[in-house]
PDB file of C-alpha atoms in Angstrom:
ATOM      1  CA  MET A   1     202.746  21.618  81.046  1.00 43.00           C
ATOM      2  CA  SER A   2     200.125  23.146  79.162  1.00 43.00           C
ATOM      3  CA  THR A   3     196.853  24.183  80.764  1.00 48.00           C
ATOM      4  CA  VAL A   4     195.474  25.638  77.235  1.00 68.00           C
ATOM      5  CA  ASN A   5     193.286  22.110  77.286  1.00 88.00           C
ATOM      6  CA  PRO A   6     192.529  20.658  79.643  1.00 95.00           C
ATOM      7  CA  ALA A   7     190.405  17.152  79.700  1.00 96.00           C
ATOM      8  CA  PHE A   8     187.621  17.234  81.800  1.00 97.00           C
ATOM      9  CA  ARG A   9     185.560  14.113  83.515  1.00 97.00           C
ATOM     10  CA  ALA A  10     183.869  13.423  86.516  1.00 97.00           C
ATOM     11  CA  ALA A  11     186.044  11.277  89.011  1.00 98.00           C
ATOM     12  CA  THR A  12     185.903   7.806  89.497  1.00 97.00           C
ATOM     13  CA  PRO A  13     186.159   6.030  92.752  1.00 97.00           C
ATOM     14  CA  ALA A  14     189.659   5.107  91.731  1.00 97.00           C
ATOM     15  CA  ASP A  15     190.884   8.297  91.554  1.00 97.00           C
ATOM     16  CA  VAL A  16     190.113   9.706  95.135  1.00 97.00           C
ATOM     17  CA  PRO A  17     193.970   8.736  96.697  1.00 97.00           C
ATOM     18  CA  ALA A  18     195.014  10.919  93.961  1.00 96.00           C
ATOM     19  CA  LEU A  19     192.164  13.312  94.635  1.00 97.00           C
ATOM     20  CA  VAL A  20     193.051  12.744  98.224  1.00 94.00           C
ATOM     21  CA  THR A  21     196.942  14.230  97.374  1.00 92.00           C
ATOM     22  CA  LEU A  22     196.062  16.931  95.004  1.00 93.00           C
ATOM     23  CA  VAL A  23     193.838  18.506  97.406  1.00 92.00           C
ATOM     24  CA  GLU A  24     196.502  18.517 100.752  1.00 86.00           C
ATOM     25  CA  SER A  25     199.002  19.666  98.382  1.00 85.00           C
ATOM     26  CA  SER A  26     196.926  22.574  97.043  1.00 84.00           C
ATOM     27  CA  TYR A  27     196.026  23.678 100.852  1.00 77.00           C
ATOM     28  CA  ARG A  28     197.985  22.458 103.715  1.00 72.00           C
ATOM     29  CA  GLY A  29     202.111  22.763 104.781  1.00 67.00           C
ATOM     30  CA  ASP A  30     205.329  23.141 102.632  1.00 69.00           C
ATOM     31  CA  SER A  31     203.894  21.937  98.871  1.00 68.00           C
ATOM     32  CA  SER A  32     201.089  24.293  99.310  1.00 65.00           C
ATOM     33  CA  ARG A  33     203.589  27.540  99.645  1.00 69.00           C
ATOM     34  CA  THR A  34     204.481  27.017  95.827  1.00 69.00           C
ATOM     35  CA  GLY A  35     200.740  28.206  94.740  1.00 65.00           C
ATOM     36  CA  TRP A  36     198.953  31.020  96.308  1.00 71.00           C
ATOM     37  CA  THR A  37     195.850  29.681  97.337  1.00 67.00           C
ATOM     38  CA  THR A  38     197.639  27.737 100.469  1.00 71.00           C
ATOM     39  CA  GLU A  39     195.804  28.042 103.758  1.00 76.00           C
ATOM     40  CA  ALA A  40     199.138  26.915 105.671  1.00 72.00           C
ATOM     41  CA  ASP A  41     199.096  30.019 106.960  1.00 81.00           C
ATOM     42  CA  ILE A  42     196.326  29.803 108.856  1.00 85.00           C
ATOM     43  CA  LEU A  43     194.760  26.382 109.478  1.00 84.00           C
ATOM     44  CA  GLY A  44     197.381  23.290 109.975  1.00 80.00           C
ATOM     45  CA  GLY A  45     196.301  19.221 109.847  1.00 79.00           C
ATOM     46  CA  ARG A  46     194.659  18.013 106.772  1.00 80.00           C
ATOM     47  CA  ARG A  47     192.503  19.541 104.460  1.00 82.00           C
ATOM     48  CA  THR A  48     190.432  16.712 103.449  1.00 87.00           C
ATOM     49  CA  ASP A  49     190.360  12.604 104.055  1.00 90.00           C
ATOM     50  CA  PRO A  50     190.058   9.853 101.701  1.00 93.00           C
ATOM     51  CA  ASP A  51     186.579   9.561 103.384  1.00 93.00           C
ATOM     52  CA  MET A  52     185.438  13.175 102.652  1.00 92.00           C
ATOM     53  CA  VAL A  53     186.715  12.688  98.845  1.00 95.00           C
ATOM     54  CA  ALA A  54     185.057   9.883  98.119  1.00 96.00           C
ATOM     55  CA  ALA A  55     181.613  10.843  99.865  1.00 95.00           C
ATOM     56  CA  ALA A  56     181.818  13.724  97.029  1.00 95.00           C
ATOM     57  CA  VAL A  57     182.693  11.154  94.281  1.00 97.00           C
ATOM     58  CA  ASN A  58     180.254   9.140  94.815  1.00 97.00           C
ATOM     59  CA  ASP A  59     176.992  11.639  96.536  1.00 96.00           C
ATOM     60  CA  PRO A  60     174.369  11.138  93.346  1.00 95.00           C
ATOM     61  CA  ALA A  61     173.865  15.008  93.581  1.00 95.00           C
ATOM     62  CA  GLY A  62     177.166  15.829  92.222  1.00 96.00           C
ATOM     63  CA  LEU A  63     180.045  14.584  91.176  1.00 95.00           C
ATOM     64  CA  MET A  64     184.155  15.873  91.554  1.00 97.00           C
ATOM     65  CA  LEU A  65     184.802  17.559  87.914  1.00 98.00           C
ATOM     66  CA  VAL A  66     188.812  16.178  87.337  1.00 98.00           C
ATOM     67  CA  ALA A  67     191.066  18.817  85.209  1.00 97.00           C
ATOM     68  CA  GLU A  68     193.941  16.719  83.364  1.00 96.00           C
ATOM     69  CA  THR A  69     197.106  18.270  81.737  1.00 93.00           C
ATOM     70  CA  GLY A  70     199.227  15.632  79.738  1.00 89.00           C
ATOM     71  CA  GLY A  71     197.234  13.025  80.983  1.00 89.00           C
ATOM     72  CA  ALA A  72     198.042  14.012  84.848  1.00 92.00           C
ATOM     73  CA  LEU A  73     195.528  14.954  87.382  1.00 95.00           C
ATOM     74  CA  ALA A  74     196.241  19.098  87.605  1.00 95.00           C
ATOM     75  CA  ALA A  75     192.815  20.654  89.327  1.00 96.00           C
ATOM     76  CA  CYS A  76     189.230  19.365  90.465  1.00 97.00           C
ATOM     77  CA  CYS A  77     186.428  20.798  92.026  1.00 97.00           C
ATOM     78  CA  GLN A  78     183.343  19.504  93.578  1.00 97.00           C
ATOM     79  CA  LEU A  79     180.208  20.379  92.569  1.00 98.00           C
ATOM     80  CA  GLU A  80     176.692  19.813  94.275  1.00 97.00           C
ATOM     81  CA  ASN A  81     173.115  20.211  92.851  1.00 97.00           C
ATOM     82  CA  ARG A  82     170.898  21.840  95.861  1.00 95.00           C
ATOM     83  CA  GLY A  83     167.836  22.529  93.446  1.00 89.00           C
ATOM     84  CA  GLY A  84     168.086  25.791  91.868  1.00 87.00           C
ATOM     85  CA  HIS A  85     171.122  26.315  92.692  1.00 97.00           C
ATOM     86  CA  ALA A  86     174.765  24.249  92.543  1.00 98.00           C
ATOM     87  CA  TYR A  87     177.427  24.283  95.328  1.00 98.00           C
ATOM     88  CA  PHE A  88     180.983  24.759  94.502  1.00 98.00           C
ATOM     89  CA  GLY A  89     184.025  23.137  97.008  1.00 95.00           C
ATOM     90  CA  MET A  90     187.487  20.990  97.206  1.00 94.00           C
ATOM     91  CA  PHE A  91     188.430  23.381  94.404  1.00 95.00           C
ATOM     92  CA  ALA A  92     192.381  22.165  93.992  1.00 94.00           C
ATOM     93  CA  VAL A  93     195.117  22.698  91.193  1.00 93.00           C
ATOM     94  CA  ARG A  94     197.956  21.548  91.492  1.00 90.00           C
ATOM     95  CA  PRO A  95     200.202  24.380  92.946  1.00 88.00           C
ATOM     96  CA  ALA A  96     202.922  24.584  90.306  1.00 85.00           C
ATOM     97  CA  ALA A  97     199.998  25.032  87.818  1.00 87.00           C
ATOM     98  CA  GLN A  98     198.537  27.444  89.445  1.00 87.00           C
ATOM     99  CA  GLY A  99     198.156  30.984  87.904  1.00 87.00           C
ATOM    100  CA  GLY A 100     198.802  29.258  84.651  1.00 89.00           C
ATOM    101  CA  GLY A 101     194.528  29.901  84.107  1.00 93.00           C
ATOM    102  CA  LEU A 102     193.801  25.995  84.503  1.00 95.00           C
ATOM    103  CA  GLY A 103     191.744  27.491  87.249  1.00 94.00           C
ATOM    104  CA  LYS A 104     189.719  29.843  85.480  1.00 95.00           C
ATOM    105  CA  LYS A 105     189.001  27.360  83.109  1.00 96.00           C
ATOM    106  CA  VAL A 106     188.020  24.741  85.756  1.00 97.00           C
ATOM    107  CA  LEU A 107     185.284  27.500  87.272  1.00 97.00           C
ATOM    108  CA  ALA A 108     184.180  28.192  83.961  1.00 97.00           C
ATOM    109  CA  GLU A 109     183.544  24.265  83.495  1.00 97.00           C
ATOM    110  CA  ALA A 110     182.031  23.878  86.621  1.00 98.00           C
ATOM    111  CA  GLU A 111     180.027  26.992  85.989  1.00 98.00           C
ATOM    112  CA  ARG A 112     178.709  25.646  82.615  1.00 97.00           C
ATOM    113  CA  LEU A 113     177.893  21.761  83.867  1.00 97.00           C
ATOM    114  CA  ALA A 114     175.821  23.321  86.738  1.00 97.00           C
ATOM    115  CA  ARG A 115     173.815  25.518  84.472  1.00 96.00           C
ATOM    116  CA  GLU A 116     173.144  23.278  81.658  1.00 96.00           C
ATOM    117  CA  GLU A 117     173.529  19.655  82.699  1.00 95.00           C
ATOM    118  CA  TRP A 118     171.826  20.881  85.928  1.00 96.00           C
ATOM    119  CA  GLY A 119     169.781  24.010  85.142  1.00 96.00           C
ATOM    120  CA  ALA A 120     171.101  25.887  87.845  1.00 97.00           C
ATOM    121  CA  THR A 121     170.741  29.589  87.916  1.00 97.00           C
ATOM    122  CA  GLU A 122     173.309  30.696  90.425  1.00 97.00           C
ATOM    123  CA  MET A 123     176.401  28.965  92.092  1.00 98.00           C
ATOM    124  CA  HIS A 124     177.096  29.589  95.754  1.00 98.00           C
ATOM    125  CA  MET A 125     180.485  28.375  97.676  1.00 98.00           C
ATOM    126  CA  THR A 126     181.520  29.970 100.799  1.00 96.00           C
ATOM    127  CA  VAL A 127     185.310  31.274 101.423  1.00 95.00           C
ATOM    128  CA  ILE A 128     187.324  31.605 104.692  1.00 93.00           C
ATOM    129  CA  SER A 129     186.901  35.783 105.020  1.00 93.00           C
ATOM    130  CA  VAL A 130     189.886  35.999 106.002  1.00 93.00           C
ATOM    131  CA  ARG A 131     190.904  34.649 102.392  1.00 92.00           C
ATOM    132  CA  GLU A 132     190.690  37.697 100.695  1.00 92.00           C
ATOM    133  CA  GLU A 133     193.195  37.683  98.238  1.00 90.00           C
ATOM    134  CA  LEU A 134     191.313  33.915  97.509  1.00 92.00           C
ATOM    135  CA  ILE A 135     187.882  36.139  97.465  1.00 95.00           C
ATOM    136  CA  ALA A 136     188.968  39.259  95.034  1.00 95.00           C
ATOM    137  CA  TRP A 137     190.038  36.047  92.668  1.00 95.00           C
ATOM    138  CA  TYR A 138     186.624  35.097  92.722  1.00 96.00           C
ATOM    139  CA  VAL A 139     184.947  38.292  92.658  1.00 97.00           C
ATOM    140  CA  ARG A 140     187.218  39.192  89.539  1.00 96.00           C
ATOM    141  CA  ARG A 141     185.246  36.242  87.886  1.00 97.00           C
ATOM    142  CA  GLY A 142     182.185  37.756  89.110  1.00 97.00           C
ATOM    143  CA  TYR A 143     180.456  36.297  92.951  1.00 98.00           C
ATOM    144  CA  VAL A 144     179.456  38.467  94.851  1.00 98.00           C
ATOM    145  CA  ARG A 145     180.776  38.828  98.751  1.00 97.00           C
ATOM    146  CA  THR A 146     176.778  38.283 100.422  1.00 97.00           C
ATOM    147  CA  GLY A 147     178.109  39.009 103.365  1.00 95.00           C
ATOM    148  CA  ASP A 148     176.205  35.734 105.264  1.00 97.00           C
ATOM    149  CA  THR A 149     178.959  34.022 107.076  1.00 97.00           C
ATOM    150  CA  SER A 150     178.886  30.546 108.940  1.00 96.00           C
ATOM    151  CA  PRO A 151     181.669  29.854 112.209  1.00 94.00           C
ATOM    152  CA  PHE A 152     184.055  28.294 111.236  1.00 93.00           C
ATOM    153  CA  PRO A 153     184.068  24.367 112.723  1.00 91.00           C
ATOM    154  CA  TYR A 154     186.861  24.389 115.786  1.00 92.00           C
ATOM    155  CA  GLY A 155     187.498  21.647 117.133  1.00 89.00           C
ATOM    156  CA  ASP A 156     186.733  19.643 114.368  1.00 86.00           C
ATOM    157  CA  GLU A 157     189.714  18.428 113.317  1.00 85.00           C
ATOM    158  CA  ARG A 158     188.691  17.218 109.930  1.00 79.00           C
ATOM    159  CA  PHE A 159     188.472  20.720 109.075  1.00 81.00           C
ATOM    160  CA  GLY A 160     191.893  21.672 109.938  1.00 85.00           C
ATOM    161  CA  LEU A 161     193.538  23.013 112.905  1.00 87.00           C
ATOM    162  CA  PRO A 162     192.806  26.668 113.566  1.00 89.00           C
ATOM    163  CA  LYS A 163     195.951  28.517 113.899  1.00 91.00           C
ATOM    164  CA  ARG A 164     193.662  32.055 114.194  1.00 92.00           C
ATOM    165  CA  ASP A 165     190.678  32.551 116.689  1.00 93.00           C
ATOM    166  CA  ASP A 166     188.835  34.843 113.843  1.00 93.00           C
ATOM    167  CA  LEU A 167     187.458  32.063 111.057  1.00 94.00           C
ATOM    168  CA  GLU A 168     184.686  32.152 109.585  1.00 95.00           C
ATOM    169  CA  PHE A 169     182.899  31.153 106.291  1.00 95.00           C
ATOM    170  CA  GLU A 170     181.505  33.473 103.558  1.00 97.00           C
ATOM    171  CA  LEU A 171     179.363  33.030 101.338  1.00 98.00           C
ATOM    172  CA  LEU A 172     180.022  33.597  97.445  1.00 98.00           C
ATOM    173  CA  VAL A 173     177.268  33.607  94.978  1.00 98.00           C
ATOM    174  CA  LYS A 174     177.303  33.903  91.077  1.00 98.00           C
ATOM    175  CA  LYS A 175     173.994  34.593  88.410  1.00 98.00           C
ATOM    176  CA  LEU A 176     175.026  32.386  86.304  1.00 96.00           C
ATOM    177  CA  GLY A 177     171.756  33.000  83.759  1.00 79.00           C
TER     178      GLY A 177
END
């Protein structure tokens, strides 16, 4: 599968089932272990659900960006326009396509959209702080660890079933100017 020139578009409500499958396969369960972004060792349960994805797709202040390669859904991310900065989340690349450069292209397109379409000067994201390899990937792409953390929502199964008790989110920020 070529990731050289992915086709980008905004997701539609018809994409919701495929997006849920993509996000789940990238983060949870044995299928996620094919790639390097798995959370299977720190979280069980679901990563998202149709209602959460539909809310992102239909958000008037944001969009779900889809990347297709060879006509097939290969990656996605959620973008929210938060007035002056954009929020980047629900980033997923099909596990078999990870490590081939597609994620870099999706992130770059998300940053371009936020900067050029919304006038955002920064991109914000939160990453589970124990995900050192993933955080290092973002740092190599210009994101800065702020040290600002927020608690993991223990007890809220919509965010997964924690397998450890030291989870929290860390804010990463990149200037888009």
